[in-house]
PDB file of C-alpha atoms in Angstrom:
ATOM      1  CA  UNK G 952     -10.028   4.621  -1.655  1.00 60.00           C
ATOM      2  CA  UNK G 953     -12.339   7.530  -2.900  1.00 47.00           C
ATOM      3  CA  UNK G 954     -12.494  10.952  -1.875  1.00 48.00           C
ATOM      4  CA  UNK G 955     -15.841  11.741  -0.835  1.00 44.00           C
ATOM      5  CA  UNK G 956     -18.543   9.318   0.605  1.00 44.00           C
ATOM      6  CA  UNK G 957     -22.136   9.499  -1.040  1.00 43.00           C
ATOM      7  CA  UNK G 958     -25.381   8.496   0.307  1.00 38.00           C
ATOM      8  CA  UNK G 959     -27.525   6.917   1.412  1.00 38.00           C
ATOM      9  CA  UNK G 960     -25.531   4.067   3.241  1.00 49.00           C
ATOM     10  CA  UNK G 961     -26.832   0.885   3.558  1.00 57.00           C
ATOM     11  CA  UNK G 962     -27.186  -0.707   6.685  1.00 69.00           C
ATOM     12  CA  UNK G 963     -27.773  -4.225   6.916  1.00 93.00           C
ATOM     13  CA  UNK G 964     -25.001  -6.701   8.555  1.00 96.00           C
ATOM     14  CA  UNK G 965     -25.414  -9.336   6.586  1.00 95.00           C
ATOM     15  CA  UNK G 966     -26.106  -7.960   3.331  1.00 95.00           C
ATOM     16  CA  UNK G 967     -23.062  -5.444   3.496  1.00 96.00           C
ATOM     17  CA  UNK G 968     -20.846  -8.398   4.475  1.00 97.00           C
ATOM     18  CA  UNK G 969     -21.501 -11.033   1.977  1.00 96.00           C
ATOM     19  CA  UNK G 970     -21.036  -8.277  -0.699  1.00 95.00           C
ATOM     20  CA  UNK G 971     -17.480  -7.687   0.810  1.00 96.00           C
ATOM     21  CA  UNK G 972     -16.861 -11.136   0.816  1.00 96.00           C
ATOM     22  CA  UNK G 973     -17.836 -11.583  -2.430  1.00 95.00           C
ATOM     23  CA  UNK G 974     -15.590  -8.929  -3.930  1.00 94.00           C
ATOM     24  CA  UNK G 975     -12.206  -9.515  -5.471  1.00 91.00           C
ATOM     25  CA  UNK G 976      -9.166  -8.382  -3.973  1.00 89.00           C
ATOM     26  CA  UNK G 977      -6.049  -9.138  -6.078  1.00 82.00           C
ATOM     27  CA  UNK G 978      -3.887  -5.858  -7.690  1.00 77.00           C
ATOM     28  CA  UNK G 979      -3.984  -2.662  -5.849  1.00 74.00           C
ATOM     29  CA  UNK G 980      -7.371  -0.852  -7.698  1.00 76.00           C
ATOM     30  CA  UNK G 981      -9.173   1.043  -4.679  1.00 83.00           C
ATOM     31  CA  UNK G 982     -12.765   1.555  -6.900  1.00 86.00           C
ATOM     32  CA  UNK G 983     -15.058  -0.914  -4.604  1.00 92.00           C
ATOM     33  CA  UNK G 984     -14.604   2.063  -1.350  1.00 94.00           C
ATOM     34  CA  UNK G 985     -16.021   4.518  -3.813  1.00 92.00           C
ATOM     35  CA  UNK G 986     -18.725   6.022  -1.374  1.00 92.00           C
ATOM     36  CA  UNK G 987     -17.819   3.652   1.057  1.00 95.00           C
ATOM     37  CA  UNK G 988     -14.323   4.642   2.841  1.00 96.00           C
ATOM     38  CA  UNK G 989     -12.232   7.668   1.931  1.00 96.00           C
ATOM     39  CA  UNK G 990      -8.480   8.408   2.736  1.00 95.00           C
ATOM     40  CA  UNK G 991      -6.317  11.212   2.182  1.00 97.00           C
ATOM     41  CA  UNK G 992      -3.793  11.496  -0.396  1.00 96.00           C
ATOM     42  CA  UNK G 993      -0.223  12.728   0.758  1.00 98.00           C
ATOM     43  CA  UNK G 994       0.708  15.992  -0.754  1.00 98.00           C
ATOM     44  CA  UNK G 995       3.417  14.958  -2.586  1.00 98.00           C
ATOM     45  CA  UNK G 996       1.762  13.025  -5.275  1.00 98.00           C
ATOM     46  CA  UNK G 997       3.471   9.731  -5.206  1.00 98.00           C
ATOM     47  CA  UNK G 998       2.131   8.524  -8.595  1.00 97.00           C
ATOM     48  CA  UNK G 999       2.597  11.534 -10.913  1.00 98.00           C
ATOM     49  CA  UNK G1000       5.899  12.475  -9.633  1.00 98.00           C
ATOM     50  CA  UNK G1001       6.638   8.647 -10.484  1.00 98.00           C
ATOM     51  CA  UNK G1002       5.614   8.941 -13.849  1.00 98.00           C
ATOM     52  CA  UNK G1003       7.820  12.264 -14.212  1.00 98.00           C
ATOM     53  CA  UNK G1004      11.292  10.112 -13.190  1.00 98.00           C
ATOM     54  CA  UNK G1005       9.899   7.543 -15.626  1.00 98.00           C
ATOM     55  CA  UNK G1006       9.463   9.319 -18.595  1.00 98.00           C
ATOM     56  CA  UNK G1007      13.379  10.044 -17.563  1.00 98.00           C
ATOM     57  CA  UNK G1008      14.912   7.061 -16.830  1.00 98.00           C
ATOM     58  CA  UNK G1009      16.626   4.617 -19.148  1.00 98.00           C
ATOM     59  CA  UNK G1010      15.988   1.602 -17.435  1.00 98.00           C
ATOM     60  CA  UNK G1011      13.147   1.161 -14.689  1.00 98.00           C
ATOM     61  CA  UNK G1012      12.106  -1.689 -11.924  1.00 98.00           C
ATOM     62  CA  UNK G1013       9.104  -1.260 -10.098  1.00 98.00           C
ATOM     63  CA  UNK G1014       9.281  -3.410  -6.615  1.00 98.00           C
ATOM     64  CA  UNK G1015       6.219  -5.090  -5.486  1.00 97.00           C
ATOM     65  CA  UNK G1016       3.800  -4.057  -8.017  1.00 97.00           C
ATOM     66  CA  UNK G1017       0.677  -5.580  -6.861  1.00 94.00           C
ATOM     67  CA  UNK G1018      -0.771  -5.730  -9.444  1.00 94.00           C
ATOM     68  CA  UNK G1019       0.267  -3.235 -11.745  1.00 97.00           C
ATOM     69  CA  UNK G1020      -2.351  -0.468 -11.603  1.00 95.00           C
ATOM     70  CA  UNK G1021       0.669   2.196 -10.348  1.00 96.00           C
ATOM     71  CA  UNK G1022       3.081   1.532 -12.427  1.00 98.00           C
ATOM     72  CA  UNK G1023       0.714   1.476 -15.667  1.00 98.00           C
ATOM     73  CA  UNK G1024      -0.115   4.865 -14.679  1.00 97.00           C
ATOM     74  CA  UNK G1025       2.727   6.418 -15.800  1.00 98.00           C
ATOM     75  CA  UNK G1026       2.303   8.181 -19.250  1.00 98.00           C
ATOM     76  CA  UNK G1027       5.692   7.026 -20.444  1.00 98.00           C
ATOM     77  CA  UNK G1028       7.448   3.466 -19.756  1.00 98.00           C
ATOM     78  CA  UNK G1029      11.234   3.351 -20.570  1.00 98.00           C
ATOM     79  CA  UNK G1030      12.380  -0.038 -22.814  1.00 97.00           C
ATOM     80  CA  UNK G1031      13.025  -1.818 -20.674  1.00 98.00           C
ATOM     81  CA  UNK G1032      11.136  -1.843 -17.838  1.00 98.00           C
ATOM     82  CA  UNK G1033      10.559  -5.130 -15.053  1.00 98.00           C
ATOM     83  CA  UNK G1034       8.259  -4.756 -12.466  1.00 98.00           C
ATOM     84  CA  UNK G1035       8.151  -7.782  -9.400  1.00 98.00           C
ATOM     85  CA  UNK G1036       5.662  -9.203  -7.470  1.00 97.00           C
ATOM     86  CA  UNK G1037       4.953 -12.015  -5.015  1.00 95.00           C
ATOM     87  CA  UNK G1038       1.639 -12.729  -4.579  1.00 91.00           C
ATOM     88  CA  UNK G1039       0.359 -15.130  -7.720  1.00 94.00           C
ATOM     89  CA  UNK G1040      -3.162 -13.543  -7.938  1.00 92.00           C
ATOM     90  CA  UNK G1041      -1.297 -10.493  -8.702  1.00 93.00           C
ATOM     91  CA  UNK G1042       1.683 -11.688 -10.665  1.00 96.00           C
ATOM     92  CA  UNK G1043      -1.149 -13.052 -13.433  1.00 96.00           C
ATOM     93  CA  UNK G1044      -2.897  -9.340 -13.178  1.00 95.00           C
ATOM     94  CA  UNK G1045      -0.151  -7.146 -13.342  1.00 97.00           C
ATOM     95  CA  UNK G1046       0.784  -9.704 -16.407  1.00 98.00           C
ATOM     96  CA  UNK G1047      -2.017  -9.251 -18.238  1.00 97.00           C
ATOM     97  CA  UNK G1048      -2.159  -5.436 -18.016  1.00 97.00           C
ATOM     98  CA  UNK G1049       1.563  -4.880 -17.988  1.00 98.00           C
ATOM     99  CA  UNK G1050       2.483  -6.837 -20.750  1.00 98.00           C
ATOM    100  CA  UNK G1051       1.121  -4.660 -23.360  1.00 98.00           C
ATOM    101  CA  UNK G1052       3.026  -2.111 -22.400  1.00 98.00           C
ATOM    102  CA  UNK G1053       6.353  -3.929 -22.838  1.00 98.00           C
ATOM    103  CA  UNK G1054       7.007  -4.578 -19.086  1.00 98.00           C
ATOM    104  CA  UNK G1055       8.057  -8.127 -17.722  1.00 98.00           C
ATOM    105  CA  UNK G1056       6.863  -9.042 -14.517  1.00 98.00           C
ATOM    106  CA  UNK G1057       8.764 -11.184 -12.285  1.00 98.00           C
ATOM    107  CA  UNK G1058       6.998 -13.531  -9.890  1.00 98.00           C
ATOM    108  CA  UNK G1059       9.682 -12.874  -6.899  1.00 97.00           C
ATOM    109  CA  UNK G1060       9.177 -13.132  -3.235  1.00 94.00           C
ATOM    110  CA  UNK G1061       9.049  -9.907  -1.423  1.00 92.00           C
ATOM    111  CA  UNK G1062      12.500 -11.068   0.693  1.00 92.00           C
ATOM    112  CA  UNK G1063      14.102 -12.855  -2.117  1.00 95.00           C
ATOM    113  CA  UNK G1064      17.117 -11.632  -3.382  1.00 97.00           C
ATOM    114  CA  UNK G1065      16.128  -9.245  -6.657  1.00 98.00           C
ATOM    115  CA  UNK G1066      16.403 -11.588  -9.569  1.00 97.00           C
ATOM    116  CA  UNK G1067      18.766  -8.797 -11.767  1.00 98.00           C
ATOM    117  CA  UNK G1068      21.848  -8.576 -12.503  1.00 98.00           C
ATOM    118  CA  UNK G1069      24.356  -5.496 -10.851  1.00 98.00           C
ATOM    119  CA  UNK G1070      23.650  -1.852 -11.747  1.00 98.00           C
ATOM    120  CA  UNK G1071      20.946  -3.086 -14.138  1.00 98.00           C
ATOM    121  CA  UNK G1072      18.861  -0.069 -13.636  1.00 98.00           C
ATOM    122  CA  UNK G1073      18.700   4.125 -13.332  1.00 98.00           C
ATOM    123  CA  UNK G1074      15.513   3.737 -10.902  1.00 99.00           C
ATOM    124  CA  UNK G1075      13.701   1.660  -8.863  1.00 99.00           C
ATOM    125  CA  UNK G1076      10.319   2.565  -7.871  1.00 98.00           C
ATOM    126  CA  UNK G1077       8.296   0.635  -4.923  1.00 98.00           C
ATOM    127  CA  UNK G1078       4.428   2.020  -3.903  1.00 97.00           C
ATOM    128  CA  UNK G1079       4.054   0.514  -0.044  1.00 95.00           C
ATOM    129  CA  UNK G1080       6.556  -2.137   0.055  1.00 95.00           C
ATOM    130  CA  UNK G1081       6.378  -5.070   2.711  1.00 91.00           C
ATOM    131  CA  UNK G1082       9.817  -3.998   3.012  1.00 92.00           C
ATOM    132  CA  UNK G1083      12.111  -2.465   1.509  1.00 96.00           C
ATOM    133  CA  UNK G1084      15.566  -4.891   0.894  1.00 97.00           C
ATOM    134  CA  UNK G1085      17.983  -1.281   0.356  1.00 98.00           C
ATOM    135  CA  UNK G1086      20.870  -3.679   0.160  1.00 98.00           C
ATOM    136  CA  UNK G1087      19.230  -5.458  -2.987  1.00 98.00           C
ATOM    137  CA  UNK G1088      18.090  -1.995  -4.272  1.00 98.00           C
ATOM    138  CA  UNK G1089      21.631  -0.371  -4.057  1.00 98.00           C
ATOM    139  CA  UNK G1090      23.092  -3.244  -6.013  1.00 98.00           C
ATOM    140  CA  UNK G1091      20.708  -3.292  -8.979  1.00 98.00           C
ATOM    141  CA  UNK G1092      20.898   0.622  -9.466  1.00 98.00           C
ATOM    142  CA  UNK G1093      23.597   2.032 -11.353  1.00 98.00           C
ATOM    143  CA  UNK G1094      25.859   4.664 -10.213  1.00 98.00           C
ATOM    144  CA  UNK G1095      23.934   7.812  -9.642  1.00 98.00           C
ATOM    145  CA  UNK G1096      20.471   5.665 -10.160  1.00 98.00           C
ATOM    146  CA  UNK G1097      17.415   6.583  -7.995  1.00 98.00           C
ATOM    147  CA  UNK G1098      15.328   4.921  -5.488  1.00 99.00           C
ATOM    148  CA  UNK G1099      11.719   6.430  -5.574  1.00 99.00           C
ATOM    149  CA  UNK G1100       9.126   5.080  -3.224  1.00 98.00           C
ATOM    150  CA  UNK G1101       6.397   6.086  -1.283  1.00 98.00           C
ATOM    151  CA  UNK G1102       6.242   3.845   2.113  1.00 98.00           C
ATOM    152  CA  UNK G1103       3.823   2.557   4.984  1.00 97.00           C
ATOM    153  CA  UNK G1104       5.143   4.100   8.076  1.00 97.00           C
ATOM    154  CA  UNK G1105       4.124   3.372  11.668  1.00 97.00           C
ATOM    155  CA  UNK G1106       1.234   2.682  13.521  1.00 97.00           C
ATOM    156  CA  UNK G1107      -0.587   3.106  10.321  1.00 97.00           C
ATOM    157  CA  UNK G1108      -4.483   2.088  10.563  1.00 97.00           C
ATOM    158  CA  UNK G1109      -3.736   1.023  13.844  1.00 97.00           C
ATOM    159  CA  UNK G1110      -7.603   2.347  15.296  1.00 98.00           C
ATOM    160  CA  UNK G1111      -8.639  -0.114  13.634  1.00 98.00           C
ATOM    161  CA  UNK G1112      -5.765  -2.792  13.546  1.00 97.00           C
ATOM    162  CA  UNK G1113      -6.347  -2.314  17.914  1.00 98.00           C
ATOM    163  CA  UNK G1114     -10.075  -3.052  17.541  1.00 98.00           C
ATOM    164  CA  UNK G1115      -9.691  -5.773  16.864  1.00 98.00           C
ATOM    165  CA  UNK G1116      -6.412  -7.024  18.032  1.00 97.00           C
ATOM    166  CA  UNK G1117      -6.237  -4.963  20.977  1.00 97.00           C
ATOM    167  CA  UNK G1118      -3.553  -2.540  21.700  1.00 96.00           C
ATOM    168  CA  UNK G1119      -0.225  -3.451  20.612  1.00 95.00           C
ATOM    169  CA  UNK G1120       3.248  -3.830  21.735  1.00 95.00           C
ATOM    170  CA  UNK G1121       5.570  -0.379  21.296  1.00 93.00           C
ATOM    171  CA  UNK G1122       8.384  -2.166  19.172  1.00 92.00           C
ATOM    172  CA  UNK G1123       5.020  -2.963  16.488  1.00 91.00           C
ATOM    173  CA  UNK G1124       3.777   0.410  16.800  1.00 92.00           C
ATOM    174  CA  UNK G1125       7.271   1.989  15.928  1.00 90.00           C
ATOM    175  CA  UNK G1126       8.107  -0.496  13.228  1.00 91.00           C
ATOM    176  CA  UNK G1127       8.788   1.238   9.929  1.00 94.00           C
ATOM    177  CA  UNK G1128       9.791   4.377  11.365  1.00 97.00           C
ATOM    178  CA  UNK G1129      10.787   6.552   8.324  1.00 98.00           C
ATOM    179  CA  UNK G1130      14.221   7.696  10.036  1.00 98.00           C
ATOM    180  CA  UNK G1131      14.988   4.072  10.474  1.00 97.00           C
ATOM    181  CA  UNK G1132      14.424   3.271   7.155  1.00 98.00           C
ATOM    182  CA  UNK G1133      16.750   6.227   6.022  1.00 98.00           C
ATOM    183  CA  UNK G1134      19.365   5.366   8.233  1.00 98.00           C
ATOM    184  CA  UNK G1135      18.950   1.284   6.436  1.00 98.00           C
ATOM    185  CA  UNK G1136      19.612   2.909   2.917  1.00 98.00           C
ATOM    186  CA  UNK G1137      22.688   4.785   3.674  1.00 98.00           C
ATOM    187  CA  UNK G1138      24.209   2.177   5.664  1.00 98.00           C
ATOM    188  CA  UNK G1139      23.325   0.084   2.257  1.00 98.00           C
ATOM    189  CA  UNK G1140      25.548   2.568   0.238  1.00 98.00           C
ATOM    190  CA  UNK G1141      22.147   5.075  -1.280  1.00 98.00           C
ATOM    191  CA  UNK G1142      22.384   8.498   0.215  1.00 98.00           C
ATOM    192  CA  UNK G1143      18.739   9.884   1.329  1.00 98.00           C
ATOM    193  CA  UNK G1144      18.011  12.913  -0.428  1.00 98.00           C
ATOM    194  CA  UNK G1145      14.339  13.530  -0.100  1.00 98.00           C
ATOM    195  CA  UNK G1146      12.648  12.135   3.160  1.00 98.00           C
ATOM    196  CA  UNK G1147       8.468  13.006   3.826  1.00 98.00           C
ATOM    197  CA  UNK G1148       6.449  11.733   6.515  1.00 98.00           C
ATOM    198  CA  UNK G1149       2.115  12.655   6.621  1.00 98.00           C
ATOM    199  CA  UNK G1150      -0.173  11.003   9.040  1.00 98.00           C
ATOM    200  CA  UNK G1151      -3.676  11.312   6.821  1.00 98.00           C
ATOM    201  CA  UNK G1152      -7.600  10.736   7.974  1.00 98.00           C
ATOM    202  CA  UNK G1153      -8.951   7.095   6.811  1.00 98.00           C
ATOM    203  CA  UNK G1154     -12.700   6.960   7.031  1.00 98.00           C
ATOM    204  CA  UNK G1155     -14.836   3.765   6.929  1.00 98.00           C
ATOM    205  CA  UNK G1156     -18.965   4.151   6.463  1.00 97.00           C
ATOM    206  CA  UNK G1157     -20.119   0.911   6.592  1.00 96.00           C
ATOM    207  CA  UNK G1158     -18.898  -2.568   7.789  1.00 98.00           C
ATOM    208  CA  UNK G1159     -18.238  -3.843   4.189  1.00 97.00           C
ATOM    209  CA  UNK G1160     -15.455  -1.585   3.945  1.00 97.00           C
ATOM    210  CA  UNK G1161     -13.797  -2.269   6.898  1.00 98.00           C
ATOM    211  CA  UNK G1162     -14.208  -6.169   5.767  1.00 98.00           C
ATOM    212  CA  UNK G1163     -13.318  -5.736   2.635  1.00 96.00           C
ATOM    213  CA  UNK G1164     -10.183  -3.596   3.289  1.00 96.00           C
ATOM    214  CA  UNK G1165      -8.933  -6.152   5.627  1.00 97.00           C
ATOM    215  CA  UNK G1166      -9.125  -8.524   3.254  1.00 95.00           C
ATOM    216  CA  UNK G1167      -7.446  -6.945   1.083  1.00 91.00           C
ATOM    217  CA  UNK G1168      -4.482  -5.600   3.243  1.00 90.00           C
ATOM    218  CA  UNK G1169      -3.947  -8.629   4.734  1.00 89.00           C
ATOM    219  CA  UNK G1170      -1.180  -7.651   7.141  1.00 89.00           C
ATOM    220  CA  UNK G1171      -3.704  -5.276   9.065  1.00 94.00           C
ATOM    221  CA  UNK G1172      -5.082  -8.053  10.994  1.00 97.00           C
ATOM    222  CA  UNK G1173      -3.097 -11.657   9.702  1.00 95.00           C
ATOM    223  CA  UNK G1174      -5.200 -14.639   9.305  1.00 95.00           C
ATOM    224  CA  UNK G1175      -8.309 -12.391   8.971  1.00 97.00           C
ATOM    225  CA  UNK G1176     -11.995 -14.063   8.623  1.00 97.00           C
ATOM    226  CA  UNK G1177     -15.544 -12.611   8.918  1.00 97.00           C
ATOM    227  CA  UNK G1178     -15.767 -15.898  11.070  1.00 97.00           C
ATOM    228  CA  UNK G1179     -12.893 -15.316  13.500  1.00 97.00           C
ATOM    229  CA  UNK G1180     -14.167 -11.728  14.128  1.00 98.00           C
ATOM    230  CA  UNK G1181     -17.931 -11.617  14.057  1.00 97.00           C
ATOM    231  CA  UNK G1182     -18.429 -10.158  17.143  1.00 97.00           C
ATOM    232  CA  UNK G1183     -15.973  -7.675  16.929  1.00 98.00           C
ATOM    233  CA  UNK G1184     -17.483  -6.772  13.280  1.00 98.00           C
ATOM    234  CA  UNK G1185     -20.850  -6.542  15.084  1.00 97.00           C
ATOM    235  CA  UNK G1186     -19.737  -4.021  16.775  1.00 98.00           C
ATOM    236  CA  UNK G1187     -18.123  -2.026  15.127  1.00 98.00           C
ATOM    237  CA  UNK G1188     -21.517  -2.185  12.814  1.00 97.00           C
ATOM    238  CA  UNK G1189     -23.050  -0.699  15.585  1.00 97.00           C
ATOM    239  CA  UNK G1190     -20.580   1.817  16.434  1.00 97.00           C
ATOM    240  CA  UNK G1191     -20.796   2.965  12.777  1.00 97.00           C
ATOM    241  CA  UNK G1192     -24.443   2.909  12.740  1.00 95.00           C
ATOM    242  CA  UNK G1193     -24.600   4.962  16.219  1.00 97.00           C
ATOM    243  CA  UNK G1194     -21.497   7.821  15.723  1.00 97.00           C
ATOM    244  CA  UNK G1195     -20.661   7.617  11.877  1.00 97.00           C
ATOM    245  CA  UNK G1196     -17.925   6.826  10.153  1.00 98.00           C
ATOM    246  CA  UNK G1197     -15.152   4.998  12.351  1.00 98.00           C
ATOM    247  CA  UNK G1198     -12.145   7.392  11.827  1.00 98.00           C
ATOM    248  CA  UNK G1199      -8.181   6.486  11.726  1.00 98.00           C
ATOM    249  CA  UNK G1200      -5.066   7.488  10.272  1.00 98.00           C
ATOM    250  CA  UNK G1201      -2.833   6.360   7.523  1.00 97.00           C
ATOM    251  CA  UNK G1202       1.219   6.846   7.990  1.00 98.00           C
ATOM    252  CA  UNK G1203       3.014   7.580   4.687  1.00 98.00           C
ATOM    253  CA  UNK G1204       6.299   8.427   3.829  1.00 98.00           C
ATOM    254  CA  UNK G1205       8.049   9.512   0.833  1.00 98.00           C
ATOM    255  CA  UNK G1206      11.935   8.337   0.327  1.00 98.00           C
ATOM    256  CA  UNK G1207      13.922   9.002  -2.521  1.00 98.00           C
ATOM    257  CA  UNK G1208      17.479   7.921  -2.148  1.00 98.00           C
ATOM    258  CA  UNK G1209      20.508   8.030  -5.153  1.00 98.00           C
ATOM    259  CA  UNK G1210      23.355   5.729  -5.561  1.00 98.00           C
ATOM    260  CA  UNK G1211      26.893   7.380  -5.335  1.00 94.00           C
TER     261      UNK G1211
END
């Protein structure tokens, strides 16, 4: 998402709907919020600091790579380099710009087991993971290889997962706890040497974000439809349109954990 909203903001339901229907949503390029939802980036700078251990490693696996846009940020790409994803929209976009660049991409589910063979790798990188398989991980990284990964953590976007789901269980709020997560690598054999956790400000101006961002992140509300959730979308048009921009808060954490 951008940085800064512009204006003026349109206001019409229907209108700022059927553009966010109409948009695409495969690979994980942001552009379409620009001036229409903003979020704050975590300090640490999950991208460049990626691209620094890259331009390091000798061998390199990117997990989940939507559709490639992260990974193909990096200046430098070591040879060789595999990237997964699961989602087929994304698997023939992450292709297409990857592939230039030397990088196979590996349609794999996201619980799979990692198509690679035993300390194949120095580091695996993963940009908000499903989940992260740290079993899977450990065995494909060679002795003192590196998991680097920037994480969803919990309740994230959950102001506006609630409105429309409603308010949700505590086990589902507290899912992907960061500490949890650390304690699931070690026990996997990776000792946790770096672990950050930010809660940042999400903003959405207008209803076509908030449709378009949920179809996008399709977890947020599962099953999602314009149809389904009209009335709910309605008002939260009108909530926008009254107060401004409807406010929550992403949860991100960075983990970087090395084989023994």
């Amino acid at each position: 998402m951008s940085d800064a909203p512009d204006t003026p903001r349109r206001t019409d339901f229907d209108a700022l709907v059927a553009e966010a229907v109409a948009a695409p949503t495969e690979g994980w390029d942001f552009s379409w919020f620009e001036g229409r939802a903003t979020e704050e980036r975590p300090s640490w700078g999950y991208a460049r600091a990626m691209g620094e251990r890259l331009g390091r490693a000798r061998a390199a696996l990117d997990l989940q790579t939507g559709g490639g846009e992260v990974l193909n940020s990096a200046p430098r790409l070591p040879a060789p380099t595999a990237a997964t994803e699961g989602w087929p929209p994304n698997v023939a976009k992450a292709t297409r710009l990857l592939s230039p660049r030397g990088v196979v991409v590996v349609a794999s589910p996201e619980d799979a087991p990692l198509p690679f063979a035993d300390a194949a790798f120095d580091l695996v990188t993963s940009r908000h993971p499903v989940k992260a398989q740290f079993t899977e991980i450990a065995r494909v990284l060679c002795p003192g290889g590196t998991y680097f990964a920037q994480h969803v953590g919990p309740s994230s976007v959950f102001e506006l997962v609630e409105w429309f789901l409603g308010p949700q269980p505590d086990e589902i709020r507290r899912g992907r706890d960061p500490h949890t997560e650390a304690a699931a690598a070690e026990a996997a054999g990776l000792e946790v040497v770096d672990l950050r956790a930010e809660r940042l400000r999400m903003e959405f101006h207008d209803i076509g974000a908030v449709v378009h961002f949920l179809r996008k992140v399709v977890w947020m509300v599962p099953g999602f439809t314009v149809e389904a959730y009209e009335p709910r979308l309605r008002a939260l048009h009108e909530r926008i349109g009254a107060d401004g921009p409807f406010v929550a808060y992403s949860s991100r954490h960075l983990i970087e954990a090395r084989r023994g």
